[in-house]
PDB file of C-alpha atoms in Angstrom:
ATOM      1  CA  MET A   1      76.915  97.737 120.666  1.00 81.00           C
ATOM      2  CA  MET A   2      74.955  95.184 118.717  1.00 86.00           C
ATOM      3  CA  PHE A   3      77.506  93.922 116.583  1.00 86.00           C
ATOM      4  CA  THR A   4      79.525  93.280 119.427  1.00 87.00           C
ATOM      5  CA  VAL A   5      77.113  91.297 121.641  1.00 90.00           C
ATOM      6  CA  ALA A   6      77.003  89.083 117.929  1.00 91.00           C
ATOM      7  CA  ILE A   7      80.669  89.146 118.093  1.00 89.00           C
ATOM      8  CA  ILE A   8      80.906  87.435 122.243  1.00 90.00           C
ATOM      9  CA  ALA A   9      77.490  85.286 120.208  1.00 92.00           C
ATOM     10  CA  ILE A  10      79.580  84.013 118.275  1.00 91.00           C
ATOM     11  CA  LEU A  11      82.968  83.475 120.459  1.00 90.00           C
ATOM     12  CA  ILE A  12      80.651  81.394 122.488  1.00 92.00           C
ATOM     13  CA  THR A  13      78.970  79.834 119.783  1.00 92.00           C
ATOM     14  CA  ILE A  14      82.777  78.391 118.471  1.00 90.00           C
ATOM     15  CA  LEU A  15      84.016  77.828 122.449  1.00 91.00           C
ATOM     16  CA  LEU A  16      81.259  75.170 122.795  1.00 91.00           C
ATOM     17  CA  ALA A  17      81.350  73.910 118.439  1.00 90.00           C
ATOM     18  CA  LEU A  18      85.515  73.238 119.831  1.00 89.00           C
ATOM     19  CA  VAL A  19      84.156  71.232 123.190  1.00 89.00           C
ATOM     20  CA  ARG A  20      81.609  69.327 120.150  1.00 88.00           C
ATOM     21  CA  ALA A  21      84.919  68.275 118.343  1.00 86.00           C
ATOM     22  CA  LEU A  22      86.945  67.629 121.126  1.00 86.00           C
ATOM     23  CA  LEU A  23      84.473  65.325 123.141  1.00 85.00           C
ATOM     24  CA  GLY A  24      82.136  63.723 119.978  1.00 75.00           C
ATOM     25  CA  PRO A  25      82.612  60.544 119.626  1.00 80.00           C
ATOM     26  CA  THR A  26      82.122  59.372 116.441  1.00 81.00           C
ATOM     27  CA  VAL A  27      83.662  61.197 113.145  1.00 80.00           C
ATOM     28  CA  TYR A  28      80.909  63.125 112.143  1.00 85.00           C
ATOM     29  CA  ASP A  29      79.836  65.152 115.465  1.00 87.00           C
ATOM     30  CA  ARG A  30      84.066  66.317 114.492  1.00 85.00           C
ATOM     31  CA  ILE A  31      83.520  66.771 111.113  1.00 86.00           C
ATOM     32  CA  ALA A  32      79.804  69.179 111.715  1.00 88.00           C
ATOM     33  CA  ALA A  33      81.741  70.799 114.940  1.00 88.00           C
ATOM     34  CA  MET A  34      84.741  71.531 112.115  1.00 87.00           C
ATOM     35  CA  ASN A  35      82.206  72.976 109.963  1.00 88.00           C
ATOM     36  CA  MET A  36      80.508  75.172 112.478  1.00 89.00           C
ATOM     37  CA  ILE A  37      83.599  76.540 113.712  1.00 88.00           C
ATOM     38  CA  GLY A  38      84.502  77.256 109.898  1.00 87.00           C
ATOM     39  CA  THR A  39      81.516  78.899 109.189  1.00 90.00           C
ATOM     40  CA  LYS A  40      81.696  81.131 112.780  1.00 90.00           C
ATOM     41  CA  THR A  41      84.747  82.053 111.779  1.00 88.00           C
ATOM     42  CA  ILE A  42      83.352  83.407 108.360  1.00 90.00           C
ATOM     43  CA  LEU A  43      80.102  85.773 110.323  1.00 91.00           C
ATOM     44  CA  LEU A  44      82.129  86.554 113.351  1.00 89.00           C
ATOM     45  CA  ILE A  45      84.918  88.312 110.228  1.00 88.00           C
ATOM     46  CA  ALA A  46      81.543  89.253 108.951  1.00 90.00           C
ATOM     47  CA  VAL A  47      80.338  90.677 111.756  1.00 90.00           C
ATOM     48  CA  PHE A  48      83.339  92.865 112.170  1.00 87.00           C
ATOM     49  CA  ALA A  49      83.900  94.094 109.032  1.00 87.00           C
ATOM     50  CA  PHE A  50      79.980  96.040 109.677  1.00 88.00           C
ATOM     51  CA  LEU A  51      81.750  96.974 113.403  1.00 86.00           C
ATOM     52  CA  THR A  52      85.054  98.576 112.212  1.00 83.00           C
ATOM     53  CA  ASP A  53      83.372  99.912 108.785  1.00 83.00           C
ATOM     54  CA  ARG A  54      85.293  97.727 106.336  1.00 80.00           C
ATOM     55  CA  HIS A  55      83.607  97.148 104.267  1.00 80.00           C
ATOM     56  CA  ASP A  56      86.595  94.969 101.976  1.00 79.00           C
ATOM     57  CA  LEU A  57      86.515  92.094 104.297  1.00 81.00           C
ATOM     58  CA  LEU A  58      82.708  90.638 103.096  1.00 86.00           C
ATOM     59  CA  ASP A  59      85.076  89.451 100.552  1.00 83.00           C
ATOM     60  CA  ILE A  60      87.277  87.682 102.430  1.00 82.00           C
ATOM     61  CA  ALA A  61      84.695  86.502 104.144  1.00 86.00           C
ATOM     62  CA  LEU A  62      83.376  84.739 100.601  1.00 87.00           C
ATOM     63  CA  VAL A  63      86.692  83.198 100.042  1.00 84.00           C
ATOM     64  CA  TYR A  64      86.700  81.353 103.515  1.00 85.00           C
ATOM     65  CA  THR A  65      83.080  80.143 102.634  1.00 88.00           C
ATOM     66  CA  LEU A  66      84.609  78.550  99.686  1.00 87.00           C
ATOM     67  CA  ILE A  67      87.945  76.877 101.438  1.00 84.00           C
ATOM     68  CA  ASN A  68      85.881  75.026 104.130  1.00 86.00           C
ATOM     69  CA  PHE A  69      82.809  74.003 101.475  1.00 87.00           C
ATOM     70  CA  ILE A  70      86.058  72.262  99.780  1.00 82.00           C
ATOM     71  CA  GLY A  71      87.466  70.840 102.686  1.00 81.00           C
ATOM     72  CA  VAL A  72      83.523  69.609 104.347  1.00 85.00           C
ATOM     73  CA  VAL A  73      83.580  67.988 100.505  1.00 84.00           C
ATOM     74  CA  ALA A  74      87.154  66.845 100.902  1.00 80.00           C
ATOM     75  CA  VAL A  75      86.527  65.010 104.271  1.00 81.00           C
ATOM     76  CA  LEU A  76      83.252  63.486 103.806  1.00 84.00           C
ATOM     77  CA  LYS A  77      84.264  62.269 100.283  1.00 80.00           C
ATOM     78  CA  LEU A  78      87.661  60.304 102.148  1.00 78.00           C
ATOM     79  CA  ILE A  79      84.778  58.848 105.131  1.00 77.00           C
ATOM     80  CA  GLU A  80      82.461  57.614 101.997  1.00 77.00           C
ATOM     81  CA  GLN A  81      84.830  55.776  99.559  1.00 74.00           C
ATOM     82  CA  GLY A  82      87.751  55.517 101.706  1.00 67.00           C
ATOM     83  CA  ASN A  83      89.934  57.760  98.916  1.00 65.00           C
ATOM     84  CA  LEU A  84      90.657  60.400  96.836  1.00 64.00           C
ATOM     85  CA  TYR A  85      91.146  60.299  93.457  1.00 64.00           C
ATOM     86  CA  THR A  86      88.012  58.041  92.481  1.00 66.00           C
ATOM     87  CA  ASP A  87      84.508  59.478  90.897  1.00 65.00           C
ATOM     88  CA  GLY A  88      81.594  58.193  93.841  1.00 60.00           C
ATOM     89  CA  GLU A  89      81.010  54.643  92.642  1.00 56.00           C
ATOM     90  CA  THR A  90      83.579  53.203  95.033  1.00 50.00           C
ATOM     91  CA  SER A  91      82.408  51.229  98.338  1.00 49.00           C
ATOM     92  CA  VAL A  92      82.172  47.923  95.958  1.00 45.00           C
ATOM     93  CA  ASP A  93      86.138  49.340  95.247  1.00 47.00           C
ATOM     94  CA  ASN A  94      86.379  49.330  99.338  1.00 49.00           C
ATOM     95  CA  GLN A  95      84.806  46.490  99.771  1.00 48.00           C
ATOM     96  CA  GLN A  96      87.702  44.829  97.277  1.00 48.00           C
ATOM     97  CA  GLU A  97      90.397  46.197  98.820  1.00 49.00           C
ATOM     98  CA  VAL A  98      89.007  45.146 102.294  1.00 50.00           C
ATOM     99  CA  ASN A  99      88.854  41.135 100.641  1.00 49.00           C
ATOM    100  CA  ASP A 100      92.247  41.875  98.685  1.00 49.00           C
ATOM    101  CA  LYS A 101      93.803  42.358 102.670  1.00 45.00           C
TER     102      LYS A 101
ATOM    103  CA  MET B   1      88.234  96.883 123.281  1.00 76.00           C
ATOM    104  CA  ILE B   2      85.865  94.060 121.510  1.00 79.00           C
ATOM    105  CA  ASP B   3      89.666  93.871 119.309  1.00 81.00           C
ATOM    106  CA  ASN B   4      90.723  92.493 122.700  1.00 84.00           C
ATOM    107  CA  ILE B   5      88.398  90.537 123.416  1.00 85.00           C
ATOM    108  CA  VAL B   6      88.491  88.819 119.781  1.00 86.00           C
ATOM    109  CA  ASP B   7      92.045  88.746 119.759  1.00 88.00           C
ATOM    110  CA  ILE B   8      92.367  86.896 123.300  1.00 90.00           C
ATOM    111  CA  THR B   9      89.543  84.573 122.623  1.00 89.00           C
ATOM    112  CA  LEU B  10      91.084  84.100 119.242  1.00 89.00           C
ATOM    113  CA  LEU B  11      94.186  82.457 121.085  1.00 91.00           C
ATOM    114  CA  SER B  12      92.971  80.816 123.072  1.00 92.00           C
ATOM    115  CA  LEU B  13      90.463  79.095 121.283  1.00 91.00           C
ATOM    116  CA  ILE B  14      93.512  78.350 119.217  1.00 92.00           C
ATOM    117  CA  ALA B  15      95.500  77.293 122.262  1.00 92.00           C
ATOM    118  CA  ILE B  16      92.756  74.574 123.081  1.00 91.00           C
ATOM    119  CA  HIS B  17      93.829  73.240 119.593  1.00 90.00           C
ATOM    120  CA  ALA B  18      96.999  72.971 120.135  1.00 91.00           C
ATOM    121  CA  VAL B  19      96.765  71.199 123.534  1.00 90.00           C
ATOM    122  CA  ALA B  20      94.187  69.001 122.097  1.00 89.00           C
ATOM    123  CA  ILE B  21      96.066  68.558 119.387  1.00 89.00           C
ATOM    124  CA  ILE B  22      99.043  67.130 121.509  1.00 86.00           C
ATOM    125  CA  ARG B  23      96.876  64.972 123.169  1.00 85.00           C
ATOM    126  CA  MET B  24      94.999  63.251 120.981  1.00 84.00           C
ATOM    127  CA  ARG B  25      95.754  59.298 119.680  1.00 81.00           C
ATOM    128  CA  SER B  26      92.599  59.828 116.380  1.00 81.00           C
ATOM    129  CA  LEU B  27      95.027  61.089 113.667  1.00 82.00           C
ATOM    130  CA  PHE B  28      91.257  61.911 111.322  1.00 81.00           C
ATOM    131  CA  ALA B  29      90.461  64.103 114.925  1.00 83.00           C
ATOM    132  CA  VAL B  30      94.088  65.615 114.782  1.00 87.00           C
ATOM    133  CA  VAL B  31      93.218  66.287 111.305  1.00 86.00           C
ATOM    134  CA  MET B  32      90.039  67.746 111.480  1.00 85.00           C
ATOM    135  CA  LEU B  33      91.911  69.755 114.414  1.00 87.00           C
ATOM    136  CA  PHE B  34      94.640  71.462 112.261  1.00 88.00           C
ATOM    137  CA  SER B  35      91.946  72.085 110.738  1.00 87.00           C
ATOM    138  CA  GLY B  36      89.615  74.597 112.803  1.00 87.00           C
ATOM    139  CA  PHE B  37      92.927  75.825 114.361  1.00 90.00           C
ATOM    140  CA  SER B  38      94.246  77.570 110.434  1.00 89.00           C
ATOM    141  CA  PHE B  39      90.170  79.189 110.493  1.00 87.00           C
ATOM    142  CA  LEU B  40      91.232  80.366 113.201  1.00 89.00           C
ATOM    143  CA  SER B  41      94.118  81.927 113.305  1.00 90.00           C
ATOM    144  CA  ALA B  42      92.865  82.859 109.205  1.00 88.00           C
ATOM    145  CA  GLY B  43      90.047  85.013 111.306  1.00 87.00           C
ATOM    146  CA  LEU B  44      92.594  86.360 114.154  1.00 89.00           C
ATOM    147  CA  PHE B  45      95.058  88.309 111.289  1.00 88.00           C
ATOM    148  CA  VAL B  46      92.138  89.333 109.755  1.00 86.00           C
ATOM    149  CA  VAL B  47      90.983  90.994 113.441  1.00 84.00           C
ATOM    150  CA  MET B  48      95.131  92.558 112.856  1.00 82.00           C
ATOM    151  CA  ASP B  49      93.936  93.354 109.064  1.00 78.00           C
ATOM    152  CA  ALA B  50      96.954  91.307 108.122  1.00 79.00           C
ATOM    153  CA  ALA B  51      94.309  90.609 104.986  1.00 77.00           C
ATOM    154  CA  ASP B  52      96.680  89.395 102.898  1.00 79.00           C
ATOM    155  CA  VAL B  53      98.207  86.566 105.380  1.00 84.00           C
ATOM    156  CA  ALA B  54      94.932  85.727 106.258  1.00 84.00           C
ATOM    157  CA  PHE B  55      93.650  85.012 102.361  1.00 82.00           C
ATOM    158  CA  THR B  56      97.282  82.799 102.263  1.00 83.00           C
ATOM    159  CA  GLU B  57      96.723  80.731 105.949  1.00 85.00           C
ATOM    160  CA  ALA B  58      93.232  80.111 105.027  1.00 83.00           C
ATOM    161  CA  ALA B  59      93.349  78.610 101.455  1.00 83.00           C
ATOM    162  CA  VAL B  60      96.870  76.978 102.288  1.00 85.00           C
ATOM    163  CA  GLY B  61      95.973  75.903 106.342  1.00 83.00           C
ATOM    164  CA  ALA B  62      92.220  74.943 106.210  1.00 81.00           C
ATOM    165  CA  GLY B  63      92.208  74.205 102.169  1.00 81.00           C
ATOM    166  CA  ILE B  64      95.075  72.329 100.983  1.00 83.00           C
ATOM    167  CA  SER B  65      96.449  71.254 103.792  1.00 86.00           C
ATOM    168  CA  THR B  66      93.480  69.459 105.697  1.00 85.00           C
ATOM    169  CA  VAL B  67      92.612  67.897 102.153  1.00 83.00           C
ATOM    170  CA  LEU B  68      96.750  66.912 101.459  1.00 84.00           C
ATOM    171  CA  MET B  69      97.149  64.929 105.253  1.00 85.00           C
ATOM    172  CA  LEU B  70      93.217  63.573 104.582  1.00 82.00           C
ATOM    173  CA  ALA B  71      95.015  62.276 101.213  1.00 80.00           C
ATOM    174  CA  THR B  72      97.984  60.167 103.511  1.00 81.00           C
ATOM    175  CA  LEU B  73      95.660  59.307 105.367  1.00 79.00           C
ATOM    176  CA  ALA B  74      93.645  57.845 103.221  1.00 76.00           C
ATOM    177  CA  LEU B  75      96.772  56.633 101.256  1.00 76.00           C
ATOM    178  CA  THR B  76      98.434  55.215 104.520  1.00 76.00           C
ATOM    179  CA  TYR B  77      95.418  53.719 106.392  1.00 68.00           C
ATOM    180  CA  THR B  78      93.283  50.806 104.467  1.00 61.00           C
ATOM    181  CA  PRO B  79      89.503  51.847 104.893  1.00 57.00           C
ATOM    182  CA  ALA B  80      88.590  48.959 107.519  1.00 58.00           C
ATOM    183  CA  GLU B  81      91.024  51.026 109.663  1.00 59.00           C
ATOM    184  CA  ALA B  82      90.353  54.127 109.115  1.00 53.00           C
ATOM    185  CA  ASP B  83      89.877  56.078 113.300  1.00 59.00           C
ATOM    186  CA  LYS B  84      93.635  54.045 113.958  1.00 64.00           C
ATOM    187  CA  GLU B  85      95.178  55.823 116.886  1.00 72.00           C
ATOM    188  CA  GLU B  86      98.943  57.280 116.403  1.00 73.00           C
ATOM    189  CA  LYS B  87     101.328  55.132 118.391  1.00 74.00           C
ATOM    190  CA  ALA B  88     101.504  56.319 122.167  1.00 75.00           C
ATOM    191  CA  PRO B  89     105.230  57.778 122.593  1.00 75.00           C
ATOM    192  CA  THR B  90     108.058  55.901 123.758  1.00 80.00           C
ATOM    193  CA  HIS B  91     110.194  58.411 124.973  1.00 81.00           C
ATOM    194  CA  LYS B  92     109.785  60.635 128.857  1.00 83.00           C
ATOM    195  CA  PRO B  93     107.951  64.089 127.309  1.00 83.00           C
ATOM    196  CA  TRP B  94     110.289  66.257 129.625  1.00 88.00           C
ATOM    197  CA  LEU B  95     113.619  66.625 126.750  1.00 90.00           C
ATOM    198  CA  PRO B  96     111.313  68.510 124.774  1.00 89.00           C
ATOM    199  CA  LEU B  97     109.123  69.732 127.323  1.00 89.00           C
ATOM    200  CA  SER B  98     111.842  71.859 128.732  1.00 93.00           C
ATOM    201  CA  VAL B  99     113.509  72.841 124.787  1.00 94.00           C
ATOM    202  CA  VAL B 100     109.705  73.700 124.450  1.00 92.00           C
ATOM    203  CA  PHE B 101     109.350  75.938 127.544  1.00 94.00           C
ATOM    204  CA  ILE B 102     113.264  77.308 127.500  1.00 96.00           C
ATOM    205  CA  THR B 103     112.460  78.925 123.443  1.00 96.00           C
ATOM    206  CA  GLY B 104     109.374  79.774 124.261  1.00 94.00           C
ATOM    207  CA  ALA B 105     110.688  81.940 127.260  1.00 95.00           C
ATOM    208  CA  LEU B 106     112.831  83.361 125.381  1.00 95.00           C
ATOM    209  CA  LEU B 107     110.791  84.220 122.233  1.00 94.00           C
ATOM    210  CA  ILE B 108     108.962  86.225 124.696  1.00 92.00           C
ATOM    211  CA  TYR B 109     111.671  87.905 126.255  1.00 93.00           C
ATOM    212  CA  GLY B 110     112.613  88.743 122.409  1.00 91.00           C
ATOM    213  CA  THR B 111     109.536  91.125 122.031  1.00 88.00           C
ATOM    214  CA  TYR B 112     110.051  92.609 124.773  1.00 87.00           C
ATOM    215  CA  ASN B 113     112.048  95.282 122.647  1.00 84.00           C
ATOM    216  CA  LEU B 114     110.363  94.698 119.634  1.00 83.00           C
ATOM    217  CA  PRO B 115     107.712  98.269 118.930  1.00 82.00           C
ATOM    218  CA  GLY B 116     104.252  98.065 119.163  1.00 79.00           C
ATOM    219  CA  PHE B 117     101.963  96.736 117.248  1.00 75.00           C
ATOM    220  CA  GLY B 118     100.555  98.599 114.758  1.00 73.00           C
ATOM    221  CA  ASP B 119     103.446 101.371 116.078  1.00 78.00           C
ATOM    222  CA  PRO B 120     103.840 104.018 113.334  1.00 78.00           C
ATOM    223  CA  ASN B 121     107.434 105.264 114.173  1.00 80.00           C
ATOM    224  CA  ALA B 122     108.364 101.558 114.764  1.00 80.00           C
ATOM    225  CA  PRO B 123     111.970 101.079 111.960  1.00 79.00           C
ATOM    226  CA  SER B 124     109.834  98.629 109.341  1.00 76.00           C
ATOM    227  CA  GLN B 125     107.516 101.009 109.121  1.00 76.00           C
ATOM    228  CA  LEU B 126     110.442 104.019 108.081  1.00 80.00           C
ATOM    229  CA  HIS B 127     112.016 102.698 105.527  1.00 81.00           C
ATOM    230  CA  VAL B 128     110.338 102.318 102.318  1.00 81.00           C
ATOM    231  CA  ALA B 129     106.777 102.449 103.596  1.00 81.00           C
ATOM    232  CA  PRO B 130     105.786 105.773 103.042  1.00 83.00           C
ATOM    233  CA  TYR B 131     107.643 106.249  99.638  1.00 84.00           C
ATOM    234  CA  TYR B 132     104.104 103.477  98.910  1.00 84.00           C
ATOM    235  CA  LEU B 133     101.546 104.989 101.100  1.00 83.00           C
ATOM    236  CA  GLU B 134     102.534 108.302  99.099  1.00 84.00           C
ATOM    237  CA  LYS B 135     103.688 107.541  95.306  1.00 83.00           C
ATOM    238  CA  SER B 136     101.790 103.549  95.437  1.00 81.00           C
ATOM    239  CA  MET B 137      98.549 104.765  94.195  1.00 82.00           C
ATOM    240  CA  PRO B 138      99.909 107.583  91.635  1.00 84.00           C
ATOM    241  CA  GLU B 139     102.690 105.373  90.104  1.00 83.00           C
ATOM    242  CA  THR B 140     100.037 101.641  90.081  1.00 81.00           C
ATOM    243  CA  GLY B 141      96.751 102.811  89.845  1.00 81.00           C
ATOM    244  CA  VAL B 142      95.460 100.203  92.774  1.00 78.00           C
ATOM    245  CA  PRO B 143      93.943 101.351  95.824  1.00 77.00           C
ATOM    246  CA  ASN B 144      95.081  98.518  98.248  1.00 76.00           C
ATOM    247  CA  VAL B 145      98.812  99.330  99.117  1.00 80.00           C
ATOM    248  CA  VAL B 146      99.650  96.117 100.181  1.00 79.00           C
ATOM    249  CA  THR B 147      98.354  94.486  96.372  1.00 79.00           C
ATOM    250  CA  ALA B 148     100.551  97.796  95.033  1.00 83.00           C
ATOM    251  CA  VAL B 149     103.491  96.175  96.171  1.00 84.00           C
ATOM    252  CA  LEU B 150     103.329  92.292  95.555  1.00 80.00           C
ATOM    253  CA  ALA B 151     101.772  93.118  91.786  1.00 81.00           C
ATOM    254  CA  SER B 152     103.133  96.037  90.683  1.00 84.00           C
ATOM    255  CA  TYR B 153     106.772  96.683  93.416  1.00 86.00           C
ATOM    256  CA  ARG B 154     107.991  92.700  93.481  1.00 86.00           C
ATOM    257  CA  GLY B 155     106.243  91.745  90.733  1.00 87.00           C
ATOM    258  CA  PHE B 156     108.648  90.027  89.924  1.00 91.00           C
ATOM    259  CA  ASP B 157     108.618  87.494  93.123  1.00 92.00           C
ATOM    260  CA  THR B 158     105.343  87.316  92.809  1.00 88.00           C
ATOM    261  CA  LEU B 159     106.408  85.591  89.108  1.00 92.00           C
ATOM    262  CA  GLY B 160     108.609  83.403  90.718  1.00 93.00           C
ATOM    263  CA  GLU B 161     106.525  82.427  93.448  1.00 91.00           C
ATOM    264  CA  VAL B 162     103.577  81.883  90.913  1.00 92.00           C
ATOM    265  CA  THR B 163     106.916  79.176  89.347  1.00 95.00           C
ATOM    266  CA  VAL B 164     106.893  77.421  91.429  1.00 95.00           C
ATOM    267  CA  ILE B 165     103.561  77.067  92.632  1.00 90.00           C
ATOM    268  CA  PHE B 166     102.677  76.261  89.020  1.00 94.00           C
ATOM    269  CA  THR B 167     105.534  73.396  89.080  1.00 95.00           C
ATOM    270  CA  ALA B 168     104.497  71.962  92.252  1.00 92.00           C
ATOM    271  CA  GLY B 169     100.878  71.426  91.240  1.00 89.00           C
ATOM    272  CA  ILE B 170     102.231  70.004  87.926  1.00 92.00           C
ATOM    273  CA  ALA B 171     104.067  67.470  89.317  1.00 90.00           C
ATOM    274  CA  VAL B 172     101.801  66.875  92.624  1.00 83.00           C
ATOM    275  CA  LEU B 173      99.366  66.137  89.521  1.00 85.00           C
ATOM    276  CA  LEU B 174     101.795  64.193  88.169  1.00 87.00           C
ATOM    277  CA  ILE B 175     101.805  61.194  90.932  1.00 82.00           C
ATOM    278  CA  ILE B 176      98.275  61.442  91.571  1.00 72.00           C
ATOM    279  CA  GLY B 177      97.166  61.137  88.445  1.00 69.00           C
ATOM    280  CA  GLY B 178      99.925  58.124  87.944  1.00 61.00           C
ATOM    281  CA  ARG B 179      98.812  56.265  91.194  1.00 55.00           C
ATOM    282  CA  ARG B 180      95.235  56.317  89.494  1.00 52.00           C
ATOM    283  CA  ARG B 181      96.269  54.851  86.163  1.00 50.00           C
ATOM    284  CA  VAL B 182      98.480  52.364  87.639  1.00 51.00           C
ATOM    285  CA  LYS B 183      95.193  51.345  90.021  1.00 50.00           C
ATOM    286  CA  SER B 184      92.522  51.041  87.323  1.00 52.00           C
ATOM    287  CA  LYS B 185      95.332  48.824  85.742  1.00 51.00           C
ATOM    288  CA  ILE B 186      95.364  46.778  88.803  1.00 53.00           C
ATOM    289  CA  GLU B 187      91.804  46.386  88.972  1.00 53.00           C
ATOM    290  CA  LYS B 188      91.185  45.970  85.047  1.00 51.00           C
ATOM    291  CA  ASN B 189      93.859  42.857  85.488  1.00 53.00           C
ATOM    292  CA  GLY B 190      91.968  41.331  88.588  1.00 48.00           C
ATOM    293  CA  GLY B 191      88.596  41.929  86.572  1.00 47.00           C
ATOM    294  CA  ASP B 192      89.955  39.860  84.456  1.00 47.00           C
ATOM    295  CA  ARG B 193      91.387  36.918  86.695  1.00 45.00           C
ATOM    296  CA  GLU B 194      87.444  37.008  87.370  1.00 43.00           C
ATOM    297  CA  ALA B 195      86.878  36.792  84.347  1.00 41.00           C
TER     298      ALA B 195
END
């Protein structure tokens, strides 16, 4: 019963995050919403594993966590420096590219 | 009971994602929604007990394709116009819409003859599946039947797939690495000019 309520609550949370992702005026709203949806999917799988007594699903939830993290890091790197192939110090680089245009 | 609720809710969330992806014009938002779409479908696959498909969907759909689409956005747009919008379609939506609806209706019609989900008497379960279920543990010693089939019975097939993915990875590394070298040369030339 407890797990059922938890699953329904997680689904409602995913719905709310989706609303924010659709409405989100800024890029950061959408990033936070997508990170939230990923995290809630992981929680959904974890709760579902306990609900149906298949504890091997917890490993899958862990892998999802890693993938979600990689995705968010890539998105934030792109937002911050405008490309994915330099190592950080590219706010100057961006400025150069803008100046070149 | 709760399985059905989870299935239906996840499917409707995925449908909302799909409609939003079609309607939205901001390309960055579309990439973000693609990532959410993949995550929810992977969750749906887990709920439907297809853990290996869910792994693939999460790694490829939510992980790699998001990064690749973002990289494409970064390469095609300058940072100043990063929130650039997709062009509005120039054609009327009626022809593609009708094609999609007819195809979807035919596919739904086709599902009426399919056996039920997880039906043990379905033809696909009666062919080699009983053999694997009985013999995979004594023959391979792998507790998970799907892993036993993929890694042992279809070992050469999996080896071929891994070779393809390895080759693709090397190609991607060569392309991206080459670009970086060209870029640093340009930067150096620019610095020389300034000096």
